[in-house]
């Protein structure tokens, strides 16, 4: 079920609106449910699938994240890395932005290599710390809305799926609804 | 007139059936009885493509039919007359199919109240090397295998008044002759056997004054410890109570015979009674706890309480039950019908 | 739209009821796009919606699988068929069907033509499992069960 | 036996290949039990095997759902049908079918009788989704797609 | 002899169609053409139960047929003769179905190369309140809506040699008269219009010396900015290239007309050429990049290079392509066939 | 998937052989694949479904666990309750035996109430500690065979399912196979 839901989130992201910088006048595009026109030089929000298509043609650029922002996030997460409740609120699409940043650095070739390495190692650390915090929250059955609101959709899904395993385990194996 | 009656040629029909291409998708149209269903199932068993048994389609390449003058087999445009002989007697005998074939032949003989035809006897004799044995002996089921009282209680034809269907009376009868309850017929000495036959004939005389000892001694066909007569009774019973699928299953897998015979013995061993028989516009209505209208007909034909031209229904509380053997329906097992006076 | 439907579906424990009319409305708009355009952008757009549809199918199927929840609305037929598949599967594995050479015995429920054979109600035919399931779902036949 | 098959299945990431002959052997033994006995113990036994069969179905369906693994062997037909359901589902939601009042336009692939109508190859008929899926699986019709 | 020719009674046929119970499961047998498919689809659209369009079943309750003497509608045992009139003219006109009905009528008129029948004209006139307009004017498509050059390039009947199918020549022609490229016919003054008509007639004269100005002025039927003539050409084209499903879709949902007309204009606007026409035993083989054998036939009948009794196939590289309109097949869209000499 | 697999384990348990004390001569029973005969006074192993059927008729008794054994297990688990690797090896069908024990105590009515309460509280503690250890093991990606062999089937399933969530999360969201 986790895989299925993760896949669904991934597909849904394609229809989510992303901020793009527009390099040329585009449209009007009849998308059936909506019509889109973009003006050169503006910033606008368009569905990710369209943004990706237009980006390939160098007509727009999708916002990502900077290495500095990433460093800041890592610093914050690290401060209380063993305290689950210390999960740091960040972009809801942080993981998408990170992938985007990595792609941008890859595209730079040798020039980006150094930074790419640094980003990758930061990302690994960030996700490791965040996921451990989330696993802790799930295993302690902490259901605090403020905390949940700090998770990304994918993280919340992982949290929920772990909770379900724990609940099913108690329900099915111990025959109790406790925990 | 007699010139117009064709000579039966079952050997031609057998060749016709053997000529069918196994790769065809075939449909066999048949009447609804044990013999026809088993014969058709055995043919379909070896077809490679989806094949069907039809009871009413008008478009089947192969057709088994029963008319007043006898049975016919038609494949495409060729029709062959086979006389009395059963459809199952046309199917090639193999060790794997021997029980359904014997059941088919024997059920046809039982329901038509005839002797084996020459053709049937010849094909069974030719299969003695496969383990078939034929002997002249008393026409009660499974005398090699079951205790006499059970054989007697299971004797639907000849119907032995007071004994058929009654475990107690059957036991009383053999006790009278001084035979042990669990003896088998084959264990009797000649004297005891003669006494038993005399007693049976006397009982049957009550419903058929002309009966003689010879009438109840016939060709008896066995395979291993299976008696074709008991197989016939059993599958007549199960066609009534379960439906054609059990016969198809049996044709595919003859090893279920033992299971079903045991079930049949268990059911009949509990005994049954036949009460009043009344006749309305459509049916003969029989008050009985024997759940097989076909076996009831077999008995009641001997007591001359029914005629073959009208379906038998069983009165079960407020319900009237019959089977597809008697009425045109697509339901199977015991079917509720509406009676009317 | 499909993204909203899928979002609702993944956020709820039980399957949402999705009406056929809602689906028909979406379907009509997308059908118009399919007929009108043949360029890369619209191919991309259709592809995205096809993937959302696939995900919706998967999520609803998951709910059926995990908790036997049957989706209601436009896709009820899917769960009807899944119930039939499951029933056939169980009969098959637990010895309740009559087998011959990979084909199972079925009873004809209405006059029809199967494999070029004209059949009447009450006739019997051996069919492979896929065809048996399909024609059972279409109510042409029912598999014969040893114990019903 | 079924417990071994299920044990193998839950221990492996991918679906095991389960041959029809293996299933037929198990099925024959259980069929004999069904025919022979009618007592509580054997009813219990059959029930246990039916539940194992259901679990096997569920586990194999899970693998299809999570990783698109298609079981091979006796139950291939299940995954063929699931693929067809998925395809119809996607076409339906992404505007690739021709709808009228809940029914979809289908093309007849072989001479047959549907809803008492005698049809020839190449004819067109509107069918509800369940019937369309069933008859598509039985290869009697194919749903007409706007873009094929 | 003449006595035997029945009077057409389309009004009777219309009543017959209206008498069909919406709850039945109906099958309509029809010939494979735009008019019949649209008419049948519009009837099925309102049936509540699964209903079918059949091109060859022998068992349909409703049948549309075309014989030498004209068209017939049969429902169960009642057959009505409707003469020339199109099947679509028998379907009740509603705002929702107006475009497919006009398309059906017009396609029948176009393919049979006839004028509207009195019946067709009367039912269209009766629907002027729904927005249908009828005017006598030049028989080139969409002169209200499209620039003249496009209307000219799209003129399949009358076929205007060198201009039909050629954007460049069409533009050259109007430039010659001194008209702006993007002008519509309705924007021309009388002088320019007369010059244009004169030029068109002169061009047509090359293939039909008897042509007069009156031959290319006919009843022209519009609904909103849809021209029934252009609708007919478009759907004749899409029946050839996509198949019947697109017509059924159109009948269910007339709003796709605009999309399809735009597509058609785009395709025809790119221009096409017609090369050599050869004849073999089975086909007229046409070397062309116009992908509609039916529209090609319409043109070639005017140049008298083909006869109606033989199918048209398009030579496309090594392949010979035709459509279900010409040959008995269950495939649709362009179909590859085998040619032989 | 976890629920489906847990259900499968539950069904499979019905065919697993359990030790029973036999109170009467039973059989021979033709079970199709095997024939079973039990002699009065003996101990024997028979499939759980059959054992349950016979137990209802007071013909056999299925082995469970004692409250003392449970107490010992709890003590062992508690000794290193925060050290995942300290998971204690016990009966592979411990959770089944516990349920059995609870049923037995329930059957005693008021007399068993005191003990039942005690058992329930011990069970809750045991399962809580064990599951937390297992979650720890999963989140740390510890894949040690000796440790795995100490888990019951249900626990191993929970462990595997959590591992899968973590792996899918890394694979799908971070696009890395790391952990």
PDB file of N, CA and C in Angstrom, chain B residues 30 37-38 40-42 44-45 53 55 100 235 239 243-254 256, chain C residues 98-100 105-106 124 126 144:
ATOM      1  N   UNK B  30     -27.901 -34.492 -26.650  1.00  0.00           N
ATOM      2  CA  UNK B  30     -28.267 -35.771 -26.051  1.00  0.00           C
ATOM      3  C   UNK B  30     -29.561 -35.659 -25.255  1.00  0.00           C
ATOM      4  N   UNK B  37     -25.535 -39.055 -21.033  1.00  0.00           N
ATOM      5  CA  UNK B  37     -24.627 -38.065 -20.444  1.00  0.00           C
ATOM      6  C   UNK B  37     -23.227 -38.667 -20.276  1.00  0.00           C
ATOM      7  N   UNK B  38     -23.150 -39.910 -19.807  1.00  0.00           N
ATOM      8  CA  UNK B  38     -21.827 -40.531 -19.634  1.00  0.00           C
ATOM      9  C   UNK B  38     -21.135 -40.724 -20.984  1.00  0.00           C
ATOM     10  N   UNK B  40     -21.548 -39.122 -23.805  1.00  0.00           N
ATOM     11  CA  UNK B  40     -21.131 -37.843 -24.377  1.00  0.00           C
ATOM     12  C   UNK B  40     -19.953 -37.258 -23.600  1.00  0.00           C
ATOM     13  N   UNK B  41     -19.976 -37.385 -22.273  1.00  0.00           N
ATOM     14  CA  UNK B  41     -18.869 -36.856 -21.463  1.00  0.00           C
ATOM     15  C   UNK B  41     -17.570 -37.563 -21.809  1.00  0.00           C
ATOM     16  N   UNK B  42     -17.656 -38.866 -22.060  1.00  0.00           N
ATOM     17  CA  UNK B  42     -16.439 -39.618 -22.397  1.00  0.00           C
ATOM     18  C   UNK B  42     -15.890 -39.205 -23.751  1.00  0.00           C
ATOM     19  N   UNK B  44     -16.278 -36.089 -25.054  1.00  0.00           N
ATOM     20  CA  UNK B  44     -15.757 -34.736 -24.843  1.00  0.00           C
ATOM     21  C   UNK B  44     -14.440 -34.745 -24.069  1.00  0.00           C
ATOM     22  N   UNK B  45     -14.327 -35.725 -23.157  1.00  0.00           N
ATOM     23  CA  UNK B  45     -13.114 -35.840 -22.336  1.00  0.00           C
ATOM     24  C   UNK B  45     -11.844 -35.774 -23.177  1.00  0.00           C
ATOM     25  N   UNK B  53     -22.061 -30.199 -24.057  1.00  0.00           N
ATOM     26  CA  UNK B  53     -23.194 -31.130 -24.023  1.00  0.00           C
ATOM     27  C   UNK B  53     -24.448 -30.290 -24.102  1.00  0.00           C
ATOM     28  N   UNK B  55     -28.714 -30.170 -24.370  1.00  0.00           N
ATOM     29  CA  UNK B  55     -29.935 -30.961 -24.255  1.00  0.00           C
ATOM     30  C   UNK B  55     -31.017 -30.436 -25.195  1.00  0.00           C
ATOM     31  N   UNK B 100     -17.439 -45.728 -16.029  1.00  0.00           N
ATOM     32  CA  UNK B 100     -18.555 -44.977 -16.610  1.00  0.00           C
ATOM     33  C   UNK B 100     -19.200 -45.706 -17.792  1.00  0.00           C
ATOM     34  N   UNK B 235     -25.949 -44.062  -9.860  1.00  0.00           N
ATOM     35  CA  UNK B 235     -25.862 -42.855 -10.683  1.00  0.00           C
ATOM     36  C   UNK B 235     -27.230 -42.390 -11.184  1.00  0.00           C
ATOM     37  N   UNK B 239     -28.053 -38.614 -10.447  1.00  0.00           N
ATOM     38  CA  UNK B 239     -28.512 -37.722 -11.516  1.00  0.00           C
ATOM     39  C   UNK B 239     -29.782 -37.001 -11.046  1.00  0.00           C
ATOM     40  N   UNK B 243     -27.519 -33.955 -10.272  1.00  0.00           N
ATOM     41  CA  UNK B 243     -27.609 -33.430 -11.631  1.00  0.00           C
ATOM     42  C   UNK B 243     -26.482 -33.936 -12.510  1.00  0.00           C
ATOM     43  N   UNK B 244     -26.486 -33.463 -13.747  1.00  0.00           N
ATOM     44  CA  UNK B 244     -25.578 -33.998 -14.752  1.00  0.00           C
ATOM     45  C   UNK B 244     -24.100 -33.804 -14.403  1.00  0.00           C
ATOM     46  N   UNK B 245     -23.780 -32.717 -13.637  1.00  0.00           N
ATOM     47  CA  UNK B 245     -22.367 -32.443 -13.374  1.00  0.00           C
ATOM     48  C   UNK B 245     -21.672 -33.625 -12.693  1.00  0.00           C
ATOM     49  N   UNK B 246     -22.396 -34.354 -11.844  1.00  0.00           N
ATOM     50  CA  UNK B 246     -21.763 -35.462 -11.135  1.00  0.00           C
ATOM     51  C   UNK B 246     -21.424 -36.590 -12.116  1.00  0.00           C
ATOM     52  N   UNK B 247     -22.226 -36.728 -13.166  1.00  0.00           N
ATOM     53  CA  UNK B 247     -21.917 -37.738 -14.186  1.00  0.00           C
ATOM     54  C   UNK B 247     -20.723 -37.316 -15.026  1.00  0.00           C
ATOM     55  N   UNK B 248     -20.666 -36.038 -15.360  1.00  0.00           N
ATOM     56  CA  UNK B 248     -19.515 -35.549 -16.118  1.00  0.00           C
ATOM     57  C   UNK B 248     -18.248 -35.770 -15.286  1.00  0.00           C
ATOM     58  N   UNK B 249     -18.332 -35.429 -14.015  1.00  0.00           N
ATOM     59  CA  UNK B 249     -17.191 -35.606 -13.122  1.00  0.00           C
ATOM     60  C   UNK B 249     -16.763 -37.082 -13.089  1.00  0.00           C
ATOM     61  N   UNK B 250     -17.729 -37.960 -12.987  1.00  0.00           N
ATOM     62  CA  UNK B 250     -17.464 -39.406 -12.959  1.00  0.00           C
ATOM     63  C   UNK B 250     -16.794 -39.855 -14.266  1.00  0.00           C
ATOM     64  N   UNK B 251     -17.261 -39.344 -15.388  1.00  0.00           N
ATOM     65  CA  UNK B 251     -16.664 -39.723 -16.669  1.00  0.00           C
ATOM     66  C   UNK B 251     -15.211 -39.260 -16.738  1.00  0.00           C
ATOM     67  N   UNK B 252     -14.918 -38.116 -16.118  1.00  0.00           N
ATOM     68  CA  UNK B 252     -13.551 -37.593 -16.151  1.00  0.00           C
ATOM     69  C   UNK B 252     -12.656 -38.357 -15.188  1.00  0.00           C
ATOM     70  N   UNK B 253     -13.251 -38.885 -14.144  1.00  0.00           N
ATOM     71  CA  UNK B 253     -12.459 -39.363 -13.031  1.00  0.00           C
ATOM     72  C   UNK B 253     -13.219 -40.501 -12.354  1.00  0.00           C
ATOM     73  N   UNK B 254     -12.995 -41.712 -12.887  1.00  0.00           N
ATOM     74  CA  UNK B 254     -13.848 -42.805 -12.442  1.00  0.00           C
ATOM     75  C   UNK B 254     -13.582 -43.216 -10.992  1.00  0.00           C
ATOM     76  N   UNK B 256     -14.080 -41.678  -8.431  1.00  0.00           N
ATOM     77  CA  UNK B 256     -15.082 -41.228  -7.460  1.00  0.00           C
ATOM     78  C   UNK B 256     -16.214 -42.242  -7.313  1.00  0.00           C
TER      79      UNK B 256
ATOM     80  N   UNK C  98     -15.077 -28.751 -11.640  1.00  0.00           N
ATOM     81  CA  UNK C  98     -14.896 -29.995 -12.395  1.00  0.00           C
ATOM     82  C   UNK C  98     -13.995 -29.707 -13.583  1.00  0.00           C
ATOM     83  N   UNK C  99     -12.833 -30.320 -13.555  1.00  0.00           N
ATOM     84  CA  UNK C  99     -11.739 -30.012 -14.462  1.00  0.00           C
ATOM     85  C   UNK C  99     -11.583 -31.013 -15.579  1.00  0.00           C
ATOM     86  N   UNK C 100     -11.271 -30.573 -16.749  1.00  0.00           N
ATOM     87  CA  UNK C 100     -10.791 -31.485 -17.782  1.00  0.00           C
ATOM     88  C   UNK C 100      -9.740 -30.766 -18.596  1.00  0.00           C
ATOM     89  N   UNK C 105     -15.949 -27.241 -16.164  1.00  0.00           N
ATOM     90  CA  UNK C 105     -17.325 -27.469 -16.601  1.00  0.00           C
ATOM     91  C   UNK C 105     -18.198 -26.283 -16.183  1.00  0.00           C
ATOM     92  N   UNK C 106     -18.970 -25.766 -17.129  1.00  0.00           N
ATOM     93  CA  UNK C 106     -19.830 -24.626 -16.863  1.00  0.00           C
ATOM     94  C   UNK C 106     -21.229 -24.904 -17.372  1.00  0.00           C
ATOM     95  N   UNK C 124     -24.227 -27.745 -21.038  1.00  0.00           N
ATOM     96  CA  UNK C 124     -22.948 -27.778 -20.317  1.00  0.00           C
ATOM     97  C   UNK C 124     -21.803 -27.557 -21.295  1.00  0.00           C
ATOM     98  N   UNK C 126     -17.272 -27.069 -21.457  1.00  0.00           N
ATOM     99  CA  UNK C 126     -15.961 -26.912 -20.844  1.00  0.00           C
ATOM    100  C   UNK C 126     -15.286 -25.669 -21.405  1.00  0.00           C
ATOM    101  N   UNK C 144     -19.783 -24.937 -12.815  1.00  0.00           N
ATOM    102  CA  UNK C 144     -20.445 -25.961 -12.001  1.00  0.00           C
ATOM    103  C   UNK C 144     -19.604 -26.198 -10.764  1.00  0.00           C
TER     104      UNK C 144
END
